[in-house]
Amino acid sequence: MNKQIIIDGEVVTYRPGQTLIQAARESGIYIPHLCYQPGYHAIGSCRVCMVKVNGRWASACTTLAAEGQVIDNRTLEVDAHRKQIVQMLFVEGNHYCPYCEKSGECDLQATAYELNMQEDHFQHLYPHRSLDTSHAEVWLDRDRCILCGLCVQASAEQDNKHLFTLGGRGTATQLLVNSSSGQLGETNISAADEAVAVCPVGALMKKQSIYSRRSGERTYDKTPISKLEFKA
Amino acid sequence: MTEQGNRKKVVIDPVTRVEGHGKVTLLLNEEDRLVEARLHIVEFRGFEKFIEGRPYWEVPMIVQRLCGICPVSHHLAAGKAVDQLVGVRQLTPTAELLRRLLHYGQVLQSHATHFFHLASPDLLFGFTSDAARRNILQVIQDKAEIARDGILLRKFGQQIIEKISGKRIHGIAAIPGGMNSPLQIADRDLLLGQCDEMIRRAEKSVLLAATLYQQNLDYHQQFAAIDSKFAGLVAPSGALELYEGSIRVKDEHGGLLFDGLNPQSYYDYISEEVRSWSYMKFPYLTSLGAELGWYRVGPLARINLCDYISTPLAEVARQQFVKLHNGVAQPPLAFHWARMIELLHCAEMIKSTLELPTIVGRDLRVEGELCSEGIGVIEAPRGLLFHHYQIDDEGLITKANLIVSTTHNNQAMNNSVKVAAEQCVEGKALTEGALNQIEVAIRAYDPCLSCATHAVGNMPLEVRLVDCQGTLLDSTIKSAY
Ligand code: SF4
């Protein structure tokens, strides 16, 4: 039997075993998120889906829905915290949206717009991160990687290639490639791999589809991310 | 820089720091006579350095950010260089036409902006008239129909850019080996429907520029006048060419110095001199040396260099221009008239290009084998523009060299400023009028430092008068408003 929780004053039904974000999505409610994608294990790493459950912070992608929960989602307070997290993601990498191929198709950028992020606020770290264009079909720009781990999962579980892992600690954490040189060129990655398709940012990109859509025609030019998830 | 205890206070003069500000130093000798004028343009943008290590396919997108007025020129020059990097020598007919159309739109909008928004207040109200009146808003108030021509021509150019690249500024169009999107038929029809009106307005613009110039002919011809060589692209037939051609150079009297130079080997015949006081280099024709080999580029150069213009109305306008100047035109203020002739040419070319069925074709991209070097050369609104890139085996930029139009005109602008200063600076003090005249001389060239001021047409400028000991005698600053 379906049970109920309340999100921003709205009654939402859930099935036992569903997380908050799953229940919300089924009811057409958008909870901002980056490292969570339907069909993947939630690892709760990006913290963008943080909500307040009965006054306490919790990540919506890893918290199970339970009777009696009253959830703050798109409140000023919660969105303000989310915006700060997104700002930190921007300053932790090197994001130059004006010329990034993923611009207009990027979940990080679209989430920043959704949260009305007007500036970076925090001081940029300008980390030194490497670029890997050694493969004929796919390239990796670590400047834009937000360490969501989605490609790690996709490569292991859907592509059956185990090409990626996250290595290092703290702000030095980076996406590593499973080859003797650490370069993509030595791997059997393909442009058709799910690992490439699932990247929410411009970190793993196909070489052949360079700037394939002009401004105004890209996914998020037309529909904000909060609406896109629920488009038929 | 001052020190307090162990703290240092670094004060950066806003005039020199902010991009788009100009600074002029006038140097006097022992007899207090002007010996040199130095135009400092804070032009160092660092693009050549920070694209190193980036993949070549990003370059046309990155470098268009060099400029807010002619981003399309940088985008296309880089696009042409990148075509070579991917081994493409010939685009599909539709891609080639779309790029040309985009470029005509760019030149049209930039020329309209320059002439109407920036220069026309000086030309209509007088160089020495009240500074508060010399702006586009006053033109709108006092000369509504002229302002309307300028605003609508500029808008039309922007519309073309938007329909092709998705945005009026900094859109996405050129990709390696072609273009990313076709022109929609409805957009073609929308643009085509405006062409006749735009050609009419462009004709009026040429007439206005010619009339203003000839009304006060002596003054216009001697103002900041210098004699120079001219360099620019021409079509194989000798026609005016803005997109693709070979380089022609004429001397001060209109004699042919070089013709048919391959832009791909520009480094064989153009060198750049570095001077300690300027971020901007001084290009010159290598065989003539730095002293004699400097030249001018831009609308005046192009009109002087070509044998004819392929579109009928602009050709008639060119003939009138040539007749008056009896061969090559040297006066800097003739730039404006030449600019309007090109604007008319662009309007005509836009119409004839849109009428070609191929313009709405769908075959947009070709592929080739990766090469290590690419050079893209184009005539930007302000003149010759070179983009030169080298890449490694993985397609990452290892070296970049850009020579932009303002740099080509560097020596000429310094010389014109010197003449203007000689004409208007007396004694050891600077007057408001002198500042205005120097500004007018610089503006004739439409250098990129006017980027910051295109909206209301007021260039922030500092002029300094310095004696032979290096002592500052006087300085005056005009801020943008
Ligand atoms: S990955 Fe997204 S956020 Fe980062 S530069 Fe590209 S578009 Fe911007």
PDB file of C-alpha atoms in Angstrom, chain A residues 98-99 101 131-134 139 141 143-144 183 207-208 210-218, chain B residues 53-55 57-58 61-62 65 163-167 171-172 175 180-182 365 367 394 396:
ATOM      1  CA  PRO A  98      31.571  30.410 -22.605  1.00  0.00           C
ATOM      2  CA  TYR A  99      33.559  28.040 -24.792  1.00  0.00           C
ATOM      3  CA  GLU A 101      31.134  22.313 -25.681  1.00  0.00           C
ATOM      4  CA  LEU A 131      43.519  16.871 -20.285  1.00  0.00           C
ATOM      5  CA  ASP A 132      43.460  13.574 -22.148  1.00  0.00           C
ATOM      6  CA  THR A 133      42.865  13.724 -25.902  1.00  0.00           C
ATOM      7  CA  SER A 134      44.806  10.544 -26.668  1.00  0.00           C
ATOM      8  CA  TRP A 139      38.367  12.920 -24.692  1.00  0.00           C
ATOM      9  CA  ASP A 141      38.842  17.164 -19.577  1.00  0.00           C
ATOM     10  CA  ASP A 143      39.075  20.566 -15.429  1.00  0.00           C
ATOM     11  CA  ARG A 144      35.344  20.028 -15.717  1.00  0.00           C
ATOM     12  CA  GLN A 183      45.659   7.531 -20.845  1.00  0.00           C
ATOM     13  CA  LYS A 207      35.193  14.032 -30.428  1.00  0.00           C
ATOM     14  CA  GLN A 208      32.863  13.714 -33.357  1.00  0.00           C
ATOM     15  CA  ILE A 210      31.913  18.982 -31.651  1.00  0.00           C
ATOM     16  CA  TYR A 211      29.598  21.965 -30.991  1.00  0.00           C
ATOM     17  CA  SER A 212      26.878  20.174 -32.860  1.00  0.00           C
ATOM     18  CA  ARG A 213      24.052  22.454 -31.785  1.00  0.00           C
ATOM     19  CA  ARG A 214      24.058  26.208 -31.949  1.00  0.00           C
ATOM     20  CA  SER A 215      23.030  28.492 -29.139  1.00  0.00           C
ATOM     21  CA  GLY A 216      19.312  28.634 -28.621  1.00  0.00           C
ATOM     22  CA  GLU A 217      18.837  25.050 -29.788  1.00  0.00           C
ATOM     23  CA  ARG A 218      20.612  23.234 -26.995  1.00  0.00           C
TER      24      ARG A 218
ATOM     25  CA  GLY B  53      47.327  23.018 -24.319  1.00  0.00           C
ATOM     26  CA  ARG B  54      43.660  23.292 -25.314  1.00  0.00           C
ATOM     27  CA  PRO B  55      42.252  21.106 -28.123  1.00  0.00           C
ATOM     28  CA  TRP B  57      38.397  22.353 -31.934  1.00  0.00           C
ATOM     29  CA  GLU B  58      37.780  24.709 -29.017  1.00  0.00           C
ATOM     30  CA  MET B  61      34.954  29.322 -29.652  1.00  0.00           C
ATOM     31  CA  ILE B  62      37.627  30.632 -27.296  1.00  0.00           C
ATOM     32  CA  ARG B  65      35.896  36.231 -26.877  1.00  0.00           C
ATOM     33  CA  LYS B 163      20.181  33.465 -37.519  1.00  0.00           C
ATOM     34  CA  ILE B 164      23.422  31.698 -38.435  1.00  0.00           C
ATOM     35  CA  SER B 165      25.159  31.307 -35.081  1.00  0.00           C
ATOM     36  CA  GLY B 166      22.214  31.284 -32.679  1.00  0.00           C
ATOM     37  CA  LYS B 167      23.195  34.484 -30.860  1.00  0.00           C
ATOM     38  CA  GLY B 171      27.315  32.208 -30.928  1.00  0.00           C
ATOM     39  CA  ILE B 172      28.326  28.830 -32.357  1.00  0.00           C
ATOM     40  CA  ILE B 175      33.275  23.886 -36.604  1.00  0.00           C
ATOM     41  CA  ASN B 180      27.238  23.275 -37.409  1.00  0.00           C
ATOM     42  CA  SER B 181      23.739  24.233 -38.491  1.00  0.00           C
ATOM     43  CA  PRO B 182      21.934  25.122 -41.705  1.00  0.00           C
ATOM     44  CA  ARG B 365      30.830  19.489 -43.158  1.00  0.00           C
ATOM     45  CA  GLU B 367      36.552  15.727 -43.013  1.00  0.00           C
ATOM     46  CA  GLU B 394      46.739  14.672 -30.056  1.00  0.00           C
ATOM     47  CA  LEU B 396      46.468  20.184 -28.506  1.00  0.00           C
TER      48      LEU B 396
END
